[in-house]
Amino acid sequence: MEDRENSGRSYNKLIYQEESAADEQPIYSNQEKQQVSLTAVGPASSFNHYKLLTLSLAVLAAFLLAVDIGLGVYYYHLTDGSLVRDLAGEVAKLQASYNAAIHRREDAKEQLAREIGKQAVTRWELEHQTRRKEDYERVIEKTQIEIATLKSHIPMIKEGCRHCSPGWTFMNSLCYFFPFADTYSSVNWQQARDHCKRQGGDLAIVDSREKHLAITNLIHNYKDPKTWMYQSGFWIGLRDVEEEGRWKWLDGTRLNEGYWNDGEPNNEDNEDCAAVYPRSNPFKAWNDAPCNFNLKWICEKQPWAIG
Ligand code: 2F8
Ligand code: CA
């Protein structure tokens, strides 16, 4: 209580001093004033701080309000303004172009499937044509060999025309007949011999190397790789029918030099008749076969008088 009265007195004293400060001598020195001010800092200073705080809060509130209003305006523009409409339009356009792209992709897929199908057909056709081309090439190759062979026969035929019957070939001073044409079917040994005899000849007697090479050279081009080797033989006039293993030509002479394949003659199935086969090695061109087996044959006969 006493303190409060003291402080009140000090406060009145201070006011009084301020009022009379202009025309009176200073009662206190500066140092004393400072001491007075320090003793008077209490309630007045707190009041200023409150004012400052209030003012700051008011400014902050005003600022926040402004931000709030700004955000509201911005949000309005976003949600209700042209920006949103523009974005919605863009999204719709993007959706439309996406749909169109999907559609185009589906179309492209179908087109691709159609093209793949066409390509497969083209590939099959190409394979087919390639096979046909290979077939044709084989035929051409075979035909060219046949043409060459036939050309090589021309001199013999020309000569044969002077010395042999039509269809017979003149070789090594004798006339030979080869039933190469398909019109001649295969026959057994005796039927073959009968055919030759009807033409004024007999089955060929191949009793010299020259004759043998001329014959094998001629039949070589008639080798059919698709036919079993033992079906592409030609009967000749050689048998061991009288005595097994004692081979004799039709003119009664004994066989001197034979051109048997390896392991032949083997009389495998009562094989008493000899045949010549188109072989790459002409020195292994003979085989003994059953006389009732069907083969082609080779006839020979004397030419007309040479002169
Ligand atoms: O293996 C050789 C053998 O081959 C054929 O018989 C499987 C021949 N047969 C005919 O020509 C009919 C055999 O003569 C020949 O020895
Ligand atoms: Ca045999």
Coordinates of C-alpha atoms and ligand atoms in Angstrom, one line a residue:
M1 CA 0.0 0.0 0.0
E2 CA 2.8 2.3 0.9
D3 CA 4.7 1.3 -2.2
R4 CA 1.7 2.1 -4.4
E5 CA 1.5 5.6 -2.8
N6 CA 5.2 6.1 -3.4
S7 CA 5.0 5.1 -7.0
G8 CA 2.0 7.4 -7.5
R9 CA 3.8 10.2 -6.0
S10 CA 6.8 9.5 -8.3
Y11 CA 4.5 9.5 -11.3
N12 CA 2.9 12.9 -10.3
K13 CA 6.3 14.2 -9.7
L14 CA 7.4 13.1 -13.2
I15 CA 4.4 14.8 -14.8
Y16 CA 5.0 17.9 -12.9
Q17 CA 8.7 17.9 -13.9
E18 CA 7.8 17.6 -17.6
E19 CA 5.3 20.4 -17.5
S20 CA 7.8 22.8 -15.8
A21 CA 10.8 21.6 -17.7
A22 CA 10.8 24.3 -20.3
D23 CA 11.2 27.4 -18.0
E24 CA 12.7 26.0 -14.9
Q25 CA 16.2 24.9 -14.1
P26 CA 16.5 21.1 -14.3
I27 CA 16.0 19.6 -10.9
Y28 CA 17.8 16.4 -11.9
S29 CA 20.9 15.7 -13.9
N30 CA 20.7 13.5 -17.1
Q31 CA 22.1 10.6 -15.1
E32 CA 19.3 11.1 -12.6
K33 CA 16.7 11.2 -15.4
Q34 CA 17.9 8.0 -16.7
Q35 CA 17.6 6.5 -13.3
V36 CA 14.1 7.9 -13.1
S37 CA 13.1 6.5 -16.5
L38 CA 14.4 3.1 -15.6
T39 CA 12.3 3.2 -12.4
A40 CA 9.3 4.2 -14.6
V41 CA 9.6 1.4 -17.3
G42 CA 7.0 -1.0 -15.7
P43 CA 3.3 -0.7 -16.8
A44 CA 3.9 1.8 -19.7
S45 CA 6.3 -0.5 -21.6
S46 CA 4.0 -3.5 -21.4
F47 CA 1.2 -1.4 -22.8
N48 CA 3.4 -0.5 -25.9
H49 CA 4.2 -4.1 -26.4
Y50 CA 0.5 -5.1 -26.3
K51 CA -0.2 -2.4 -28.9
L52 CA 2.6 -3.6 -31.1
L53 CA 1.4 -7.2 -30.8
T54 CA -2.2 -6.2 -31.6
L55 CA -1.0 -4.3 -34.6
S56 CA 1.0 -7.2 -35.9
L57 CA -1.8 -9.6 -35.5
A58 CA -4.1 -7.2 -37.3
V59 CA -1.6 -7.0 -40.2
L60 CA -1.2 -10.7 -40.3
A61 CA -5.0 -11.2 -40.2
A62 CA -5.3 -8.7 -43.1
F63 CA -2.6 -10.5 -45.0
L64 CA -4.2 -13.9 -44.5
L65 CA -7.5 -12.5 -45.5
A66 CA -6.0 -11.2 -48.7
V67 CA -4.3 -14.6 -49.4
D68 CA -7.6 -16.3 -48.7
I69 CA -9.5 -14.0 -51.1
G70 CA -6.7 -14.5 -53.7
L71 CA -7.0 -18.3 -53.5
G72 CA -10.7 -18.0 -53.7
V73 CA -10.5 -16.0 -56.9
Y74 CA -7.9 -18.4 -58.3
Y75 CA -10.1 -21.4 -57.3
Y76 CA -13.1 -19.8 -59.0
H77 CA -11.1 -19.4 -62.1
L78 CA -10.0 -23.0 -61.9
T79 CA -13.3 -24.5 -61.2
D80 CA -15.7 -22.3 -62.9
G81 CA -13.6 -20.3 -65.3
S82 CA -12.4 -20.6 -68.9
L83 CA -9.2 -22.4 -67.8
V84 CA -11.2 -25.4 -66.6
R85 CA -13.3 -25.3 -69.7
D86 CA -10.1 -25.2 -71.8
L87 CA -8.7 -28.1 -69.9
A88 CA -11.9 -30.1 -70.3
G89 CA -11.8 -29.3 -74.0
E90 CA -8.2 -30.4 -74.2
V91 CA -9.0 -33.6 -72.4
A92 CA -11.9 -34.3 -74.7
K93 CA -9.7 -33.7 -77.7
L94 CA -7.0 -35.9 -76.3
Q95 CA -9.6 -38.6 -75.6
A96 CA -10.9 -38.3 -79.2
S97 CA -7.4 -38.5 -80.7
Y98 CA -6.6 -41.4 -78.4
N99 CA -9.7 -43.2 -79.6
A100 CA -8.9 -42.5 -83.2
A101 CA -5.3 -43.8 -82.6
I102 CA -6.7 -47.0 -81.0
H103 CA -9.0 -47.4 -84.0
R104 CA -6.2 -46.8 -86.4
R105 CA -4.1 -49.3 -84.5
E106 CA -6.9 -52.0 -84.8
D107 CA -7.2 -51.2 -88.5
A108 CA -3.4 -51.5 -88.9
K109 CA -3.5 -54.8 -87.0
E110 CA -6.1 -56.2 -89.3
Q111 CA -4.2 -55.0 -92.3
L112 CA -1.0 -56.6 -91.0
A113 CA -2.8 -59.9 -90.5
R114 CA -4.1 -59.7 -94.0
E115 CA -0.7 -58.9 -95.3
I116 CA 0.9 -61.8 -93.3
G117 CA -1.7 -64.2 -94.8
K118 CA -0.9 -62.9 -98.3
Q119 CA 2.8 -63.3 -97.6
A120 CA 2.3 -66.9 -96.5
V121 CA 0.4 -67.6 -99.8
T122 CA 3.2 -65.9 -101.8
R123 CA 5.8 -68.0 -99.9
W124 CA 4.0 -71.2 -100.6
E125 CA 3.6 -70.2 -104.2
L126 CA 7.3 -69.4 -104.3
E127 CA 8.2 -72.8 -102.8
H128 CA 6.0 -74.5 -105.3
Q129 CA 7.5 -72.6 -108.2
T130 CA 11.0 -73.3 -106.9
R131 CA 10.2 -77.0 -106.8
R132 CA 8.7 -76.8 -110.3
K133 CA 11.8 -74.9 -111.5
E134 CA 14.0 -77.6 -110.0
D135 CA 11.9 -80.3 -111.7
Y136 CA 12.3 -78.4 -115.0
E137 CA 16.0 -78.0 -114.5
R138 CA 16.3 -81.8 -114.0
V139 CA 14.2 -82.5 -117.1
I140 CA 16.3 -80.0 -119.1
E141 CA 19.5 -81.6 -117.8
K142 CA 18.3 -85.1 -118.7
T143 CA 17.1 -83.9 -122.1
Q144 CA 20.4 -82.3 -122.8
I145 CA 22.2 -85.6 -122.0
E146 CA 19.8 -87.5 -124.2
I147 CA 20.3 -85.0 -127.0
A148 CA 24.1 -85.3 -126.7
T149 CA 23.8 -89.1 -126.7
L150 CA 21.5 -89.1 -129.7
K151 CA 23.9 -86.7 -131.5
S152 CA 26.7 -89.1 -130.7
H153 CA 24.7 -91.9 -132.4
I154 CA 24.2 -89.9 -135.6
P155 CA 27.5 -91.2 -137.2
M156 CA 26.7 -94.7 -136.2
I157 CA 23.2 -94.4 -137.5
K158 CA 24.4 -92.9 -140.7
E159 CA 26.9 -95.7 -141.0
G160 CA 24.1 -98.1 -139.9
C161 CA 21.9 -96.9 -142.7
R162 CA 24.6 -98.0 -145.1
H163 CA 25.1 -101.4 -143.3
C164 CA 22.2 -102.1 -140.9
S165 CA 18.4 -102.4 -140.9
P166 CA 16.4 -99.4 -139.7
G167 CA 16.6 -99.0 -135.9
W168 CA 19.9 -100.9 -135.7
T169 CA 23.2 -99.3 -134.8
F170 CA 26.5 -100.0 -136.5
M171 CA 29.3 -100.5 -133.9
N172 CA 32.6 -102.3 -134.2
S173 CA 31.7 -103.7 -137.6
L174 CA 28.5 -105.3 -136.3
C175 CA 24.8 -104.1 -136.2
Y176 CA 23.2 -103.9 -132.8
F177 CA 19.7 -103.4 -131.6
F178 CA 18.7 -101.9 -128.3
P179 CA 15.0 -101.8 -127.3
F180 CA 15.3 -98.4 -125.6
A181 CA 11.9 -97.3 -126.6
D182 CA 9.1 -97.6 -124.0
T183 CA 7.1 -99.6 -126.6
Y184 CA 9.4 -102.5 -125.9
S185 CA 8.5 -104.1 -122.6
S186 CA 10.9 -106.3 -120.6
V187 CA 10.9 -110.0 -121.4
N188 CA 12.6 -113.2 -120.2
W189 CA 15.9 -114.4 -121.8
Q190 CA 14.3 -116.8 -124.3
Q191 CA 11.7 -114.2 -125.5
A192 CA 14.5 -111.8 -125.9
R193 CA 16.5 -114.2 -128.0
D194 CA 13.4 -115.0 -130.1
H195 CA 13.0 -111.3 -130.8
C196 CA 16.6 -111.1 -132.1
K197 CA 16.2 -114.1 -134.2
R198 CA 13.0 -112.8 -135.8
Q199 CA 15.2 -109.8 -136.9
G200 CA 17.8 -112.0 -138.4
G201 CA 20.2 -111.8 -135.5
D202 CA 20.8 -113.3 -132.0
L203 CA 21.5 -112.0 -128.5
A204 CA 24.8 -110.1 -128.4
I205 CA 28.1 -111.9 -127.9
V206 CA 30.3 -109.5 -126.0
D207 CA 33.6 -111.3 -126.5
S208 CA 35.9 -108.4 -126.7
R209 CA 36.8 -105.4 -124.6
E210 CA 35.9 -103.0 -127.4
K211 CA 32.5 -104.5 -127.9
H212 CA 31.9 -104.4 -124.2
L213 CA 32.9 -100.7 -123.8
A214 CA 30.9 -99.7 -126.8
I215 CA 27.8 -101.4 -125.4
T216 CA 28.2 -100.1 -121.8
N217 CA 28.8 -96.6 -123.2
L218 CA 25.5 -96.8 -125.1
I219 CA 23.4 -98.2 -122.3
H220 CA 24.9 -95.9 -119.6
N221 CA 22.6 -93.0 -120.6
Y222 CA 19.6 -95.2 -120.0
K223 CA 20.2 -95.7 -116.3
D224 CA 17.1 -94.7 -114.3
P225 CA 18.0 -93.9 -110.7
K226 CA 14.4 -94.5 -109.6
T227 CA 14.4 -98.1 -111.0
W228 CA 15.9 -101.0 -109.0
M229 CA 19.4 -101.6 -110.5
Y230 CA 18.6 -105.2 -111.3
Q231 CA 15.6 -104.3 -113.4
S232 CA 17.6 -102.0 -115.7
G233 CA 19.7 -104.8 -117.2
F234 CA 19.9 -106.1 -120.8
W235 CA 20.1 -109.8 -121.7
I236 CA 23.2 -110.9 -123.6
G237 CA 23.9 -114.2 -125.3
L238 CA 25.7 -115.9 -122.4
R239 CA 24.5 -118.8 -120.2
D240 CA 25.7 -121.6 -117.9
V241 CA 22.6 -123.6 -118.5
E242 CA 24.5 -126.8 -119.4
E243 CA 26.8 -126.9 -116.5
E244 CA 26.7 -124.6 -113.5
G245 CA 29.6 -122.1 -113.6
R246 CA 30.6 -123.1 -117.1
W247 CA 29.6 -119.9 -119.0
K248 CA 29.3 -120.2 -122.8
W249 CA 28.4 -117.7 -125.6
L250 CA 25.6 -118.6 -128.0
D251 CA 28.1 -119.5 -130.6
G252 CA 29.3 -122.2 -128.3
T253 CA 32.6 -120.5 -127.3
R254 CA 33.7 -120.4 -123.6
L255 CA 33.8 -117.2 -121.7
N256 CA 37.3 -115.8 -121.5
E257 CA 37.0 -112.5 -119.9
G258 CA 34.0 -111.4 -117.9
Y259 CA 32.9 -108.1 -116.5
W260 CA 31.1 -109.4 -113.5
N261 CA 30.0 -107.2 -110.6
D262 CA 31.6 -108.0 -107.2
G263 CA 30.4 -111.3 -105.9
E264 CA 28.9 -112.3 -109.3
P265 CA 28.1 -114.7 -110.7
N266 CA 26.6 -116.2 -107.6
N267 CA 23.7 -118.3 -108.9
E268 CA 21.6 -116.8 -106.1
D269 CA 18.3 -118.1 -107.4
N270 CA 19.1 -120.6 -110.1
E271 CA 20.7 -117.9 -112.2
D272 CA 21.8 -119.3 -115.5
C273 CA 21.5 -116.3 -117.8
A274 CA 23.8 -113.2 -117.9
A275 CA 22.9 -109.6 -118.4
V276 CA 24.7 -106.3 -118.7
Y277 CA 23.7 -103.3 -116.5
P278 CA 24.3 -99.5 -116.8
R279 CA 27.0 -99.0 -114.1
S280 CA 29.4 -96.2 -113.4
N281 CA 32.2 -98.8 -113.5
P282 CA 31.8 -100.7 -116.8
F283 CA 34.2 -103.4 -115.6
K284 CA 31.6 -104.4 -113.0
A285 CA 28.6 -104.4 -115.3
W286 CA 27.5 -108.1 -115.4
N287 CA 25.2 -110.2 -113.2
D288 CA 23.8 -113.7 -113.5
A289 CA 20.0 -113.6 -113.1
P290 CA 17.2 -116.2 -113.4
C291 CA 16.5 -116.8 -117.1
N292 CA 12.7 -116.2 -116.5
F293 CA 13.4 -112.7 -115.1
N294 CA 12.1 -109.9 -117.3
L295 CA 14.7 -107.5 -118.7
K296 CA 15.5 -105.5 -121.9
W297 CA 18.0 -107.1 -124.3
I298 CA 20.7 -106.5 -126.9
C299 CA 20.7 -108.1 -130.4
E300 CA 23.5 -108.3 -132.9
K301 CA 23.7 -109.3 -136.5
Q302 CA 26.1 -109.0 -139.3
P303 CA 26.0 -105.9 -141.4
W304 CA 25.1 -105.9 -145.1
A305 CA 28.1 -106.4 -147.2
I306 CA 30.6 -103.7 -146.6
G307 CA 32.2 -102.5 -149.7
Ligands
2F8_1 O1 22.8 -108.9 -104.4 C1 23.1 -109.3 -105.6 C2 21.9 -110.0 -106.1 O2 20.9 -109.0 -106.3 C3 19.7 -109.5 -106.9 O3 19.0 -110.3 -106.0 C4 18.5 -109.7 -104.9 C5 19.9 -110.2 -108.2 N1 18.6 -110.7 -108.7 C6 18.2 -110.4 -109.9 O4 18.8 -109.8 -110.7 C7 16.9 -111.0 -110.3 C8 20.9 -111.2 -108.0 O5 21.2 -111.8 -109.3 C9 22.2 -110.6 -107.5 O6 23.2 -111.6 -107.4
CA2 CA 23.5 -113.0 -109.5

